[in-house]
Every structure is written in structure tokens, then in C-alpha cells.
PDB file of C-alpha atoms in Angstrom:
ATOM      1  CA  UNK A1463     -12.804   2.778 -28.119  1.00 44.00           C
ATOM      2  CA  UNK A1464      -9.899   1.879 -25.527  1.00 60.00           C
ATOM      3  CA  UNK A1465      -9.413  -1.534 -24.286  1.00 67.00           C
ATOM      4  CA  UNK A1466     -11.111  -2.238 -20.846  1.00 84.00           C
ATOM      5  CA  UNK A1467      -8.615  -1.919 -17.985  1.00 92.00           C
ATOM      6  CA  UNK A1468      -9.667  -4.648 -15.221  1.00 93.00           C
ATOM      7  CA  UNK A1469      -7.624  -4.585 -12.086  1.00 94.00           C
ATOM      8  CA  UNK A1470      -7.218  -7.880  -9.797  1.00 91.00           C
ATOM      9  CA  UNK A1471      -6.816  -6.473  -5.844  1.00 92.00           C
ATOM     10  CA  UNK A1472      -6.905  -7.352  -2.918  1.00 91.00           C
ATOM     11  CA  UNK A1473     -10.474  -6.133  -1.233  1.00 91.00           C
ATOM     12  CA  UNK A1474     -11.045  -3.973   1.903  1.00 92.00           C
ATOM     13  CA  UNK A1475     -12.345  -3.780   5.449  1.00 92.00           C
ATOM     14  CA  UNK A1476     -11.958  -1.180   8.094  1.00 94.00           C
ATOM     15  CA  UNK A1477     -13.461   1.497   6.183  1.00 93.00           C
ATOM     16  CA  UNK A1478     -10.481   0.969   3.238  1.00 95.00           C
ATOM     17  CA  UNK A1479     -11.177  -0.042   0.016  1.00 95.00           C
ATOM     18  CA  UNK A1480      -8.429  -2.524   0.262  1.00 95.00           C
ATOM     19  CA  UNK A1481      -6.458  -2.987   3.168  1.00 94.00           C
ATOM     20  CA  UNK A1482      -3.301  -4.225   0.498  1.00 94.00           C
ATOM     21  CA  UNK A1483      -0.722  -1.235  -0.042  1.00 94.00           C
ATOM     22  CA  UNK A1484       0.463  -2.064  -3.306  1.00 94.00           C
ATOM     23  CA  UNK A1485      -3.750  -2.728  -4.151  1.00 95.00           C
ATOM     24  CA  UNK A1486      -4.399   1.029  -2.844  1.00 97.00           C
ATOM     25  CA  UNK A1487      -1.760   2.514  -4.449  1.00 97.00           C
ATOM     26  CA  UNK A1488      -2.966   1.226  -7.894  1.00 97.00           C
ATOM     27  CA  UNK A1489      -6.640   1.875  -6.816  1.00 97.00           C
ATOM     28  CA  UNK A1490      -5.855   6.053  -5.523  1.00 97.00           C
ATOM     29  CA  UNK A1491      -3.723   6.398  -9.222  1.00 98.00           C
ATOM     30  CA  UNK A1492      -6.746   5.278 -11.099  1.00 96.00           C
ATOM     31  CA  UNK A1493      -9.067   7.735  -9.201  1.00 96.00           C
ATOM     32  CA  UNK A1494      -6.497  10.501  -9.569  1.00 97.00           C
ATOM     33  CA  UNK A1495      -5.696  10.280 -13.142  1.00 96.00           C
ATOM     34  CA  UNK A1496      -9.634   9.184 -14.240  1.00 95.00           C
ATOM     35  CA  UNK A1497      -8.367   5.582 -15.273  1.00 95.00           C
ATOM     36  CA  UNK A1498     -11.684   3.360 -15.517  1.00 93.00           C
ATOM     37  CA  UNK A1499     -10.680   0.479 -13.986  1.00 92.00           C
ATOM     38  CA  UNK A1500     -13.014  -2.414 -13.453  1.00 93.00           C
ATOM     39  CA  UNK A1501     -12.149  -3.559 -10.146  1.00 92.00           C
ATOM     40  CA  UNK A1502     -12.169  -7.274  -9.306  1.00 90.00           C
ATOM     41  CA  UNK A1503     -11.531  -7.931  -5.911  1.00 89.00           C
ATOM     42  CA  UNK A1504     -10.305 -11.805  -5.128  1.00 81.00           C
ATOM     43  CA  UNK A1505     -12.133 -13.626  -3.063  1.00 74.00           C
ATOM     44  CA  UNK A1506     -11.963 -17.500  -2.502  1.00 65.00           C
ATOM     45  CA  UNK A1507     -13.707 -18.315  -5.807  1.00 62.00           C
ATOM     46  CA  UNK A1508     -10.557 -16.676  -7.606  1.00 58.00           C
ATOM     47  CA  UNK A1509      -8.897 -18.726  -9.948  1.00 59.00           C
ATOM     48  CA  UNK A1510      -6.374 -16.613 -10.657  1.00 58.00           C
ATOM     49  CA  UNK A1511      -2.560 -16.596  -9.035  1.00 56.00           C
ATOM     50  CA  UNK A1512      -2.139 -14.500  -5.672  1.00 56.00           C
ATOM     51  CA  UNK A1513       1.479 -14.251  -5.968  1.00 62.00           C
ATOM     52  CA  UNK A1514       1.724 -10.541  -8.070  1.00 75.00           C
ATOM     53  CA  UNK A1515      -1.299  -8.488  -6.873  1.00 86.00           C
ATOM     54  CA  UNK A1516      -1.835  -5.986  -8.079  1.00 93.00           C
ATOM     55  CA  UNK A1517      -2.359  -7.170 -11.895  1.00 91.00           C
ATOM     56  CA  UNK A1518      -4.164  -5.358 -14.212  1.00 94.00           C
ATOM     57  CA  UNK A1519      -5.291  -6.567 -17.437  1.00 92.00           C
ATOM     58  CA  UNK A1520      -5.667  -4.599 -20.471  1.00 90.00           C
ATOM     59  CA  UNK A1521      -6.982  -6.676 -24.182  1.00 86.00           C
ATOM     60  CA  UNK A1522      -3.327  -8.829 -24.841  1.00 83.00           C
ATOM     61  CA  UNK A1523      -1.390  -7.129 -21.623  1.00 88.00           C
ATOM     62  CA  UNK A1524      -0.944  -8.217 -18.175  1.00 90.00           C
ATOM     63  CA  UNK A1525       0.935  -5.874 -15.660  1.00 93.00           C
ATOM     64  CA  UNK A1526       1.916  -6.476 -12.389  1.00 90.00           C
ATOM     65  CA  UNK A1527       3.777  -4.426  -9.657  1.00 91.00           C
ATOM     66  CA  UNK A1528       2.281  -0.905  -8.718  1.00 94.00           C
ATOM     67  CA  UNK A1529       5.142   1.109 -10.929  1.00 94.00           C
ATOM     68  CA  UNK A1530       4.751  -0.830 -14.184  1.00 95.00           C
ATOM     69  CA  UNK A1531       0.743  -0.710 -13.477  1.00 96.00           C
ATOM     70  CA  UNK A1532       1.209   3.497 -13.280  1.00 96.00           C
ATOM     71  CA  UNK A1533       3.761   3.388 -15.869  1.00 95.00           C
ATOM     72  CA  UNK A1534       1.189   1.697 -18.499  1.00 95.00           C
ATOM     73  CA  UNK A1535      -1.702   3.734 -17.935  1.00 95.00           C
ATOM     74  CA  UNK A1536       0.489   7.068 -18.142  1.00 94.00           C
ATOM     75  CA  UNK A1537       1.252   5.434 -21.928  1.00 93.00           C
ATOM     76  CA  UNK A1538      -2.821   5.097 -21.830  1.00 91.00           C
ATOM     77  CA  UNK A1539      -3.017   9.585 -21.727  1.00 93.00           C
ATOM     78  CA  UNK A1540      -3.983   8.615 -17.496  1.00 94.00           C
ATOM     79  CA  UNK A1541      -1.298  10.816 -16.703  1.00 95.00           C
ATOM     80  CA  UNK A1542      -2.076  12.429 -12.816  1.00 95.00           C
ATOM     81  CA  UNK A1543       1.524  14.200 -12.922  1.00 95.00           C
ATOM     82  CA  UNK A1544       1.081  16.608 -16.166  1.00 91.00           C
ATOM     83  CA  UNK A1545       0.939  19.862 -13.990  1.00 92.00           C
ATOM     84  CA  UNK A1546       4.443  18.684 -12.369  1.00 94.00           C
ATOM     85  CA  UNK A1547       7.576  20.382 -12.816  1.00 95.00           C
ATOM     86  CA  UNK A1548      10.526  18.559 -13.626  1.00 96.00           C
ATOM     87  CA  UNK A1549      12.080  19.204 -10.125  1.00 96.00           C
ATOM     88  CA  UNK A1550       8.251  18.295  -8.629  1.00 96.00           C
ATOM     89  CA  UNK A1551       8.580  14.943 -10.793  1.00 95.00           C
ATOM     90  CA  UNK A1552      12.191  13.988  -9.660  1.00 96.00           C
ATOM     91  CA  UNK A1553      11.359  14.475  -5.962  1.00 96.00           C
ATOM     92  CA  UNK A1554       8.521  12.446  -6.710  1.00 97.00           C
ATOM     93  CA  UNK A1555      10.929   9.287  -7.318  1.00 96.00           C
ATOM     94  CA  UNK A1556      13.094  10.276  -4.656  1.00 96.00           C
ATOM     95  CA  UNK A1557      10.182  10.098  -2.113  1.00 97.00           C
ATOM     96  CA  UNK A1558       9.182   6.698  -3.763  1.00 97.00           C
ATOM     97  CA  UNK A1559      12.190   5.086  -2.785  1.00 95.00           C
ATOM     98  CA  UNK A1560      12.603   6.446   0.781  1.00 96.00           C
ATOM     99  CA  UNK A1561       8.882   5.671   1.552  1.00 96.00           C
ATOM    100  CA  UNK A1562       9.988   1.769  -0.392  1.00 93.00           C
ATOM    101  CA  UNK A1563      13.336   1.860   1.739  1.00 92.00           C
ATOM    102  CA  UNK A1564      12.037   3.496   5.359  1.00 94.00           C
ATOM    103  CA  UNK A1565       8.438   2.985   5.311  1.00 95.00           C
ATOM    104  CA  UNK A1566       7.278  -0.050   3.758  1.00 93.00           C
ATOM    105  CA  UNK A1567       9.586  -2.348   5.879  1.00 93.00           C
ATOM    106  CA  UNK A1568       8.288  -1.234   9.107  1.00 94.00           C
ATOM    107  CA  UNK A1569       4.530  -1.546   7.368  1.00 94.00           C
ATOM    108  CA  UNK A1570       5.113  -5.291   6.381  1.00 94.00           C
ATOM    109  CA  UNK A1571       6.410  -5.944   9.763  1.00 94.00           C
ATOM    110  CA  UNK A1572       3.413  -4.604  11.288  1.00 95.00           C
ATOM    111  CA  UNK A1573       0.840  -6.700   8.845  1.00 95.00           C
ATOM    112  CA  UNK A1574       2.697 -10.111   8.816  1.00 94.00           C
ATOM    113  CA  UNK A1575       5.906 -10.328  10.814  1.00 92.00           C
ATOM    114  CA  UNK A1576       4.561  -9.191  14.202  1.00 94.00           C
ATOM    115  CA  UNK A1577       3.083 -12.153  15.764  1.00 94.00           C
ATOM    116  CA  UNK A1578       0.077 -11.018  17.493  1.00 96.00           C
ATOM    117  CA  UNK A1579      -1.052  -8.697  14.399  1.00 96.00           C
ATOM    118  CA  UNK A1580      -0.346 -11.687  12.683  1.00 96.00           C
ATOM    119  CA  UNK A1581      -2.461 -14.206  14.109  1.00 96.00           C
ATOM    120  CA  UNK A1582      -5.273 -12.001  14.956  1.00 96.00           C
ATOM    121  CA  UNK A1583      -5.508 -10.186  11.814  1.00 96.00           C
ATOM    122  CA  UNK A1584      -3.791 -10.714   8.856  1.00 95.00           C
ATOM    123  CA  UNK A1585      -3.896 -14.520   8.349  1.00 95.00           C
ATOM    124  CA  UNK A1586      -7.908 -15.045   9.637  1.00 95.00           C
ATOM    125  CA  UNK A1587      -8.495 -11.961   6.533  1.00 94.00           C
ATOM    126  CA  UNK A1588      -6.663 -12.969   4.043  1.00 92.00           C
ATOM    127  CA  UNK A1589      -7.237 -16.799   4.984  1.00 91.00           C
ATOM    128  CA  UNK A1590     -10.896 -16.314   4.654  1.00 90.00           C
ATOM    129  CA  UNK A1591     -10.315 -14.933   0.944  1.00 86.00           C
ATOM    130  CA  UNK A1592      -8.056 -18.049  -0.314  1.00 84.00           C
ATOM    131  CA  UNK A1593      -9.940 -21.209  -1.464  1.00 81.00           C
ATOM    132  CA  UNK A1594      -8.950 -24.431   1.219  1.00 82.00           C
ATOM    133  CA  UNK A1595      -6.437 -26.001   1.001  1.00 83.00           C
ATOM    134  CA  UNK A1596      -4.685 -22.933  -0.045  1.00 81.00           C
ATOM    135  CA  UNK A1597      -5.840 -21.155   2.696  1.00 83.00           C
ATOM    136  CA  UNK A1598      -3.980 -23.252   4.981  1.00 86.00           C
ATOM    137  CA  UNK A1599      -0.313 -22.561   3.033  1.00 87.00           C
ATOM    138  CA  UNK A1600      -0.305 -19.193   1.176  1.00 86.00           C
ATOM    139  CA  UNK A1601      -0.710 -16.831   4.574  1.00 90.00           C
ATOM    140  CA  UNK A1602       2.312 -18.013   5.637  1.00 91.00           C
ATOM    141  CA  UNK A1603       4.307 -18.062   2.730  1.00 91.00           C
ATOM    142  CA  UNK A1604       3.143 -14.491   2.282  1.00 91.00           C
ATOM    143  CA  UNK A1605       4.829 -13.616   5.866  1.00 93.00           C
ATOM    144  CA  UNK A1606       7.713 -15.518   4.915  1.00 92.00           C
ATOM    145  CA  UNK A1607       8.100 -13.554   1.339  1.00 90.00           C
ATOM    146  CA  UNK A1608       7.398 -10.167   3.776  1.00 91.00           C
ATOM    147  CA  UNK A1609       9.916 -11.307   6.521  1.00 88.00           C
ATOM    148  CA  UNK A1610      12.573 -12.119   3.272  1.00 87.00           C
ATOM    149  CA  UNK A1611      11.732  -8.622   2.228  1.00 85.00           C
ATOM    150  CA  UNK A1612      12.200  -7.238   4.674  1.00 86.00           C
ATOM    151  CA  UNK A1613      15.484  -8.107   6.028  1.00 80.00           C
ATOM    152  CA  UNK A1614      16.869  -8.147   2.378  1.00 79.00           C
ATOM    153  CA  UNK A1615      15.681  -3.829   2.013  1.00 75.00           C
ATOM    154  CA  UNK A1616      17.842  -3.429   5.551  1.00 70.00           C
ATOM    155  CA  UNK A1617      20.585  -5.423   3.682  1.00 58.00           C
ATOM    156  CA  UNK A1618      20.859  -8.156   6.053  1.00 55.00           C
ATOM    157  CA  UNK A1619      20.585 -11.830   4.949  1.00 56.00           C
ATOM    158  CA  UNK A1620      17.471 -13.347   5.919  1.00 51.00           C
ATOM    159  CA  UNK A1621      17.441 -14.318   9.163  1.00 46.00           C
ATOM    160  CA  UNK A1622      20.251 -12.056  10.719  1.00 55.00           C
ATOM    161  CA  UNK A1623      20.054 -10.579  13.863  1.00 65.00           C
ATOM    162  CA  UNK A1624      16.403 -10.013  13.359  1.00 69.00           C
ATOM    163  CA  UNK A1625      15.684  -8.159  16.880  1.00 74.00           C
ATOM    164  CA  UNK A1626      18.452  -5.469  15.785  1.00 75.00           C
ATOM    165  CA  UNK A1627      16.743  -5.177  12.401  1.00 81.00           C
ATOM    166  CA  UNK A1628      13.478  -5.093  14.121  1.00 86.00           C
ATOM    167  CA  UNK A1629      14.172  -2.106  16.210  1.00 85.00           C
ATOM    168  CA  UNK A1630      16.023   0.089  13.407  1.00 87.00           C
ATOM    169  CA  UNK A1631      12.796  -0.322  10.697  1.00 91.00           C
ATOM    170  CA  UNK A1632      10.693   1.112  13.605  1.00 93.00           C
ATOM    171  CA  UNK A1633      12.761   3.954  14.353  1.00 93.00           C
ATOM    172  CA  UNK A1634      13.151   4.537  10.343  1.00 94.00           C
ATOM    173  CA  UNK A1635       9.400   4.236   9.306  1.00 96.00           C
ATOM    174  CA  UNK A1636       8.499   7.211  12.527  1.00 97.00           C
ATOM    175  CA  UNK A1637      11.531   9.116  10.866  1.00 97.00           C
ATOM    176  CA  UNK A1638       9.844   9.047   7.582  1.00 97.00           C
ATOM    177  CA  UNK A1639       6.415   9.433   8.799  1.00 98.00           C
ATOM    178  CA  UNK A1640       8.027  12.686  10.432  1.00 98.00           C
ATOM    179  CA  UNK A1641       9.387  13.931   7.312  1.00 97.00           C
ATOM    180  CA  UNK A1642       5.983  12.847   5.205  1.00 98.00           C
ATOM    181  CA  UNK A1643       3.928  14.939   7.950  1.00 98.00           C
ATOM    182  CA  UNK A1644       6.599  18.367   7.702  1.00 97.00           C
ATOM    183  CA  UNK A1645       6.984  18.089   4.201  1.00 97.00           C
ATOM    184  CA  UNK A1646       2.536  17.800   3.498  1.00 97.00           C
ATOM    185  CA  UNK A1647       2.614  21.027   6.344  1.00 96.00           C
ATOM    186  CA  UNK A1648      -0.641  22.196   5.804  1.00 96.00           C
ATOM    187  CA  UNK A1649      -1.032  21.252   2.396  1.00 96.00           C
ATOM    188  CA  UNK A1650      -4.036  18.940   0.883  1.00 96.00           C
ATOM    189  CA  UNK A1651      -1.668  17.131  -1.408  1.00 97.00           C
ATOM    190  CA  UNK A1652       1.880  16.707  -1.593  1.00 97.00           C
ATOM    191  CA  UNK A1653       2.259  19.081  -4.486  1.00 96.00           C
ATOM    192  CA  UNK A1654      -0.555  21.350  -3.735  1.00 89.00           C
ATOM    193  CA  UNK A1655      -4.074  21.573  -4.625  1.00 92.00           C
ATOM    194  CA  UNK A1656      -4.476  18.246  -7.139  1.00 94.00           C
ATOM    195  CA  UNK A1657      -3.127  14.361  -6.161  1.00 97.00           C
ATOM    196  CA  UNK A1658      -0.549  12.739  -8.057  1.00 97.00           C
ATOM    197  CA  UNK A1659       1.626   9.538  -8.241  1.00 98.00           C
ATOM    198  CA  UNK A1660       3.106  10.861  -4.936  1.00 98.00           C
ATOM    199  CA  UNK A1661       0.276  11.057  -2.918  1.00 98.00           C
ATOM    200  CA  UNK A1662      -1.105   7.781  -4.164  1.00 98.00           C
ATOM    201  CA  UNK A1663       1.824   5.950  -2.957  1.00 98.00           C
ATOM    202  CA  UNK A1664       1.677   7.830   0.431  1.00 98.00           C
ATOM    203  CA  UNK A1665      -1.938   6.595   0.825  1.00 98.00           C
ATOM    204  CA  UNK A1666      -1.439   3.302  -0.444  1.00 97.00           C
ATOM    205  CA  UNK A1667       1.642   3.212   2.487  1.00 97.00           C
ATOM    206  CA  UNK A1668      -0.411   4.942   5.180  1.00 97.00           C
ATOM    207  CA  UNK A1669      -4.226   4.179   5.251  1.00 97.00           C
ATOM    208  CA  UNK A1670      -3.981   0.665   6.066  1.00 96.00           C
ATOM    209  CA  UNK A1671      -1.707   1.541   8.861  1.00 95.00           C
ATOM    210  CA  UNK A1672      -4.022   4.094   9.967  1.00 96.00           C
ATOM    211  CA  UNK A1673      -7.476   2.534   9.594  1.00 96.00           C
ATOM    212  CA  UNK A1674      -6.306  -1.378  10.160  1.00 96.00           C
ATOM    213  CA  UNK A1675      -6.869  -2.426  13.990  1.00 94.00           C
ATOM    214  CA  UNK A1676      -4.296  -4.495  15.695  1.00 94.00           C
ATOM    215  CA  UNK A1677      -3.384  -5.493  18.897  1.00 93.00           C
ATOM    216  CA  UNK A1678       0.419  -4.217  18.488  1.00 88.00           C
ATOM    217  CA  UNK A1679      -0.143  -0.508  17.347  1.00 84.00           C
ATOM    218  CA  UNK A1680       3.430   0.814  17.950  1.00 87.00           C
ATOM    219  CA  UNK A1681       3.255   2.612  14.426  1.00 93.00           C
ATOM    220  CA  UNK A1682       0.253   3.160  13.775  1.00 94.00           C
ATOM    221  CA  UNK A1683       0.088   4.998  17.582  1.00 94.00           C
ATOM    222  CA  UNK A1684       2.791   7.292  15.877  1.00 96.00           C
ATOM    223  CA  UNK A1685       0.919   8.111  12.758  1.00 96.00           C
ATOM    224  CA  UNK A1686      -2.212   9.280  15.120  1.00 95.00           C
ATOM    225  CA  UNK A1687       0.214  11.142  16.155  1.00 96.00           C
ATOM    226  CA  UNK A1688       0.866  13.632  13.271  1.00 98.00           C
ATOM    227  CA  UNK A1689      -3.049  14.478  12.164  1.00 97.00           C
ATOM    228  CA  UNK A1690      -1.772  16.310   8.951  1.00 98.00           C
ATOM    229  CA  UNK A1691      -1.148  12.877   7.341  1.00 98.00           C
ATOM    230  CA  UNK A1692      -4.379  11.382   8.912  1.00 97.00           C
ATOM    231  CA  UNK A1693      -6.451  13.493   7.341  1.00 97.00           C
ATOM    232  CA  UNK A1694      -4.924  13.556   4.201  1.00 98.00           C
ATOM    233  CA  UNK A1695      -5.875  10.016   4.288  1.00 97.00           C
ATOM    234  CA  UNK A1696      -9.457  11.064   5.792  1.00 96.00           C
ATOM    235  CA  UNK A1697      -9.976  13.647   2.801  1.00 96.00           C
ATOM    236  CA  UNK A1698      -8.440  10.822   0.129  1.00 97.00           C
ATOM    237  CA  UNK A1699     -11.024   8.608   1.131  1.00 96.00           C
ATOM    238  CA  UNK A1700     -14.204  10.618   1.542  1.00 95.00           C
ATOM    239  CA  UNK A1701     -13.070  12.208  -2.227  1.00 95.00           C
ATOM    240  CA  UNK A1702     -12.214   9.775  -3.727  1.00 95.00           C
ATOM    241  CA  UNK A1703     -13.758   6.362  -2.545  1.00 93.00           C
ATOM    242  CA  UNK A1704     -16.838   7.214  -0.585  1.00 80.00           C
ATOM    243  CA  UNK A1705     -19.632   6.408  -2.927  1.00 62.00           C
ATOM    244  CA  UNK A1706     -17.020   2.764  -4.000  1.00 56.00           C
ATOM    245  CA  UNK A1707     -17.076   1.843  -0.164  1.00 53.00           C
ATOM    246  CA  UNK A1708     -20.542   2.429   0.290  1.00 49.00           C
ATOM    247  CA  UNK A1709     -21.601   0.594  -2.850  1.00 45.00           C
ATOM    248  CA  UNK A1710     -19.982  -2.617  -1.396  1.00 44.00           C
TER     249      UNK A1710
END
């Protein structure tokens, strides 16, 4: 019998089963490729470190970061890229890293850099699923650790001319979302008629984006925008997670 798979997330709201990228990117894999993970969702009775989730915990193994967590349950036969070409699988990493270099900049920003999103939603959420004192310090150092990332994926030192930086991950992540919503067409996955590690990352990127409400919306107004990739997210969610979301 294989080891149980337990994987430590962030939890959800808005209709999302989590509202944490890296979380949903995990989560959509799992679904696509039949992984049965046991989910545990951290809430402020976790006594567990915040600082790498994802983690997922397998018998002696502990794996953190969304590709090393896909990576180790492909070596577990959870494979949701066996129909792929070889051309299929090598555009595959090449849309990884544009959606890492163009998208996910512009998505931290939204979540923890831009002040009244900020203030009004990220730090009361995740602040009311840290234990106090904690609560208090680890929001913060979580926008800090986005801010860092940030400005070190536009290859800028941290803190260096952050308005400039500001405006060009904006005009990058609608460029990408543009080429995301041309190259899905009319499509219900990426690479036709079954999900794979693509179109989990694409979710994990998008759906908070699109389901999360915020006072500053400049992105996510631009995603409503292109309806191909909202209801891909739609569809992922009512296929995949329905019966999850309306357990909890």
C-alpha cells in the first residue's frame, strides 16, 4: 500500500479552495493526476512553520515548493502529462517560467504590495489564520519576502525605483494574460481535452486573481476581460473542486 500523501495549504474563501497560488497549484495537480492527498489546511492551531507552504508529507519525506511537490508525485506513477508530446512537454516549462517571470510578480503585487488590497484583505485573512503573537509579525514579513521577490524577478535591487518597477509588472502580467487567453483560444485545456501540469499552474496563477475581491482591481479588471481564461477557471472549479468546497 503507498505511503499517505498529506499536503499542508493554505485554505480558501471566495468560492476558491485556497486563495494561495503556489497552495492551488499543488491542490489542481493532485486532482488532475488522481494524487490522494489528505489536505490539511492551517489554521491558527497549526504548529507547523508557515514559511514553505505548500509542504507535503509523504512516510520519511517532506517537500516543499510547487515543482519539487509535482516532481515527487510524478516519481509516485501521478503523472497528469503522459499523453504529452515532447514538444507539448517543453512548451510546458517554457510557459512555467514566463507565467513565474510576467505573471506572478504583478499577482504578488496585487495580494501584498498594494496597500489598500493589503490592509483590507490580505493581512485581516491570513492574520486571522496565524496564532497571536504571530499574527501580529508574519503578515508583514510575508509582504516584505513578496515585495523582495518581486523586485529581485524584475532584476532590480530591492528597493529601486519601485514606481518604475511597479508600472512595467502591470503592463507584463496583461501581456501574458493576453498571450494565456490567445494561446487557450477556444480550447478547455491548454493542451486539449485533459488538464496537465500547465493548466494547474495557470489556475493556481489566475483563480485567486479572478475570484479574490479587492478594492484595487487593476488586474483582475483585465482578466474579466478575456472570458476564455475565466471560464477555464469556472469549469476547473466546478470539475474539479465542487463537491471539496461544498464539503467545507
Amino acid at each position: 500500500m503507498a505511503a499517505p500523501l498529506e499536503l499542508s495549504c493554505w485554505g480558501g474563501g471566495w468560492g476558491l479552495p485556497s486563495v494561495h497560488s503556489e497552495s492551488l497549484v499543488v491542490m489542481a495537480y493532485a486532482k488532475f493526476s488522481g494524487a490522494p492527498l489528505k489536505v490539511n489546511i492551517i489554521d491558527n492551531t497549526w504548529r507547523g512553520s508557515r514559511g514553505d507552504v505548500p509542504v507535503l508529507t509523504s512516510e520519511n519525506n517532506i517537500v516543499s515548493q510547487p515543482a519539487k511537490i509535482l516532481n515527487f508525485l510524478r516519481k509516485q506513477k501521478y503523472n497528469a502529462d503522459y499523453e504529452l508530446s515532447a514538444k507539448q512537454g517543453a512548451d510546458t516549462l517554457a510557459y512555467i517560467a514566463l507565467l513565474e517571470e510576467k505573471l506572478l510578480p504583478a499577482v504578488l503585487h496585487t495580494f501584498w504590495v498594494e496597500s489598500d488590497n493589503y490592509f483590507t484583505v490580505t493581512k485581516p485573512w491570513f492574520a486571522s489564520r496565524i496564532p497571536f503573537p504571530l499574527s501580529l509579525i508574519l503578515p508583514g514579513r510575508m509582504s516584505k519576502g513578496a515585495l523582495t521577490r518581486i523586485l529581485l524577478t524584475r532584476g532590480e535591487p530591492p528597493f529601486y525605483h519601485l514606481r518604475e518597477v511597479e508600472a512595467q509588472i502591470y503592463r507584463d502580467a496583461k501581456e501574458c494574460l493576453n498571450l494565456l487567453s490567445n494561446r487557450l483560444g477556444t480550447s478547455q485545456f491548454f493542451f486539449g481535452d485533459t488538464p496537465s501540469t500547465l493548466d494547474a499552474y495557470v489556475f493556481g496563477f489566475l483563480a485567486p486573481l479572478y475570484k479574490v475581491r479587492f478594492p484595487k482591481v487593476q488586474l483582475q479588471e483585465h482578466l474579466k476581460q478575456l472570458s476564455n481564461l475565466c471560464r477555464f477557471c469556472d469549469d476547473i472549479l466546478n470539475s474539479y473542486f465542487r463537491l471539496s468546497l461544498e464539503d467545507g
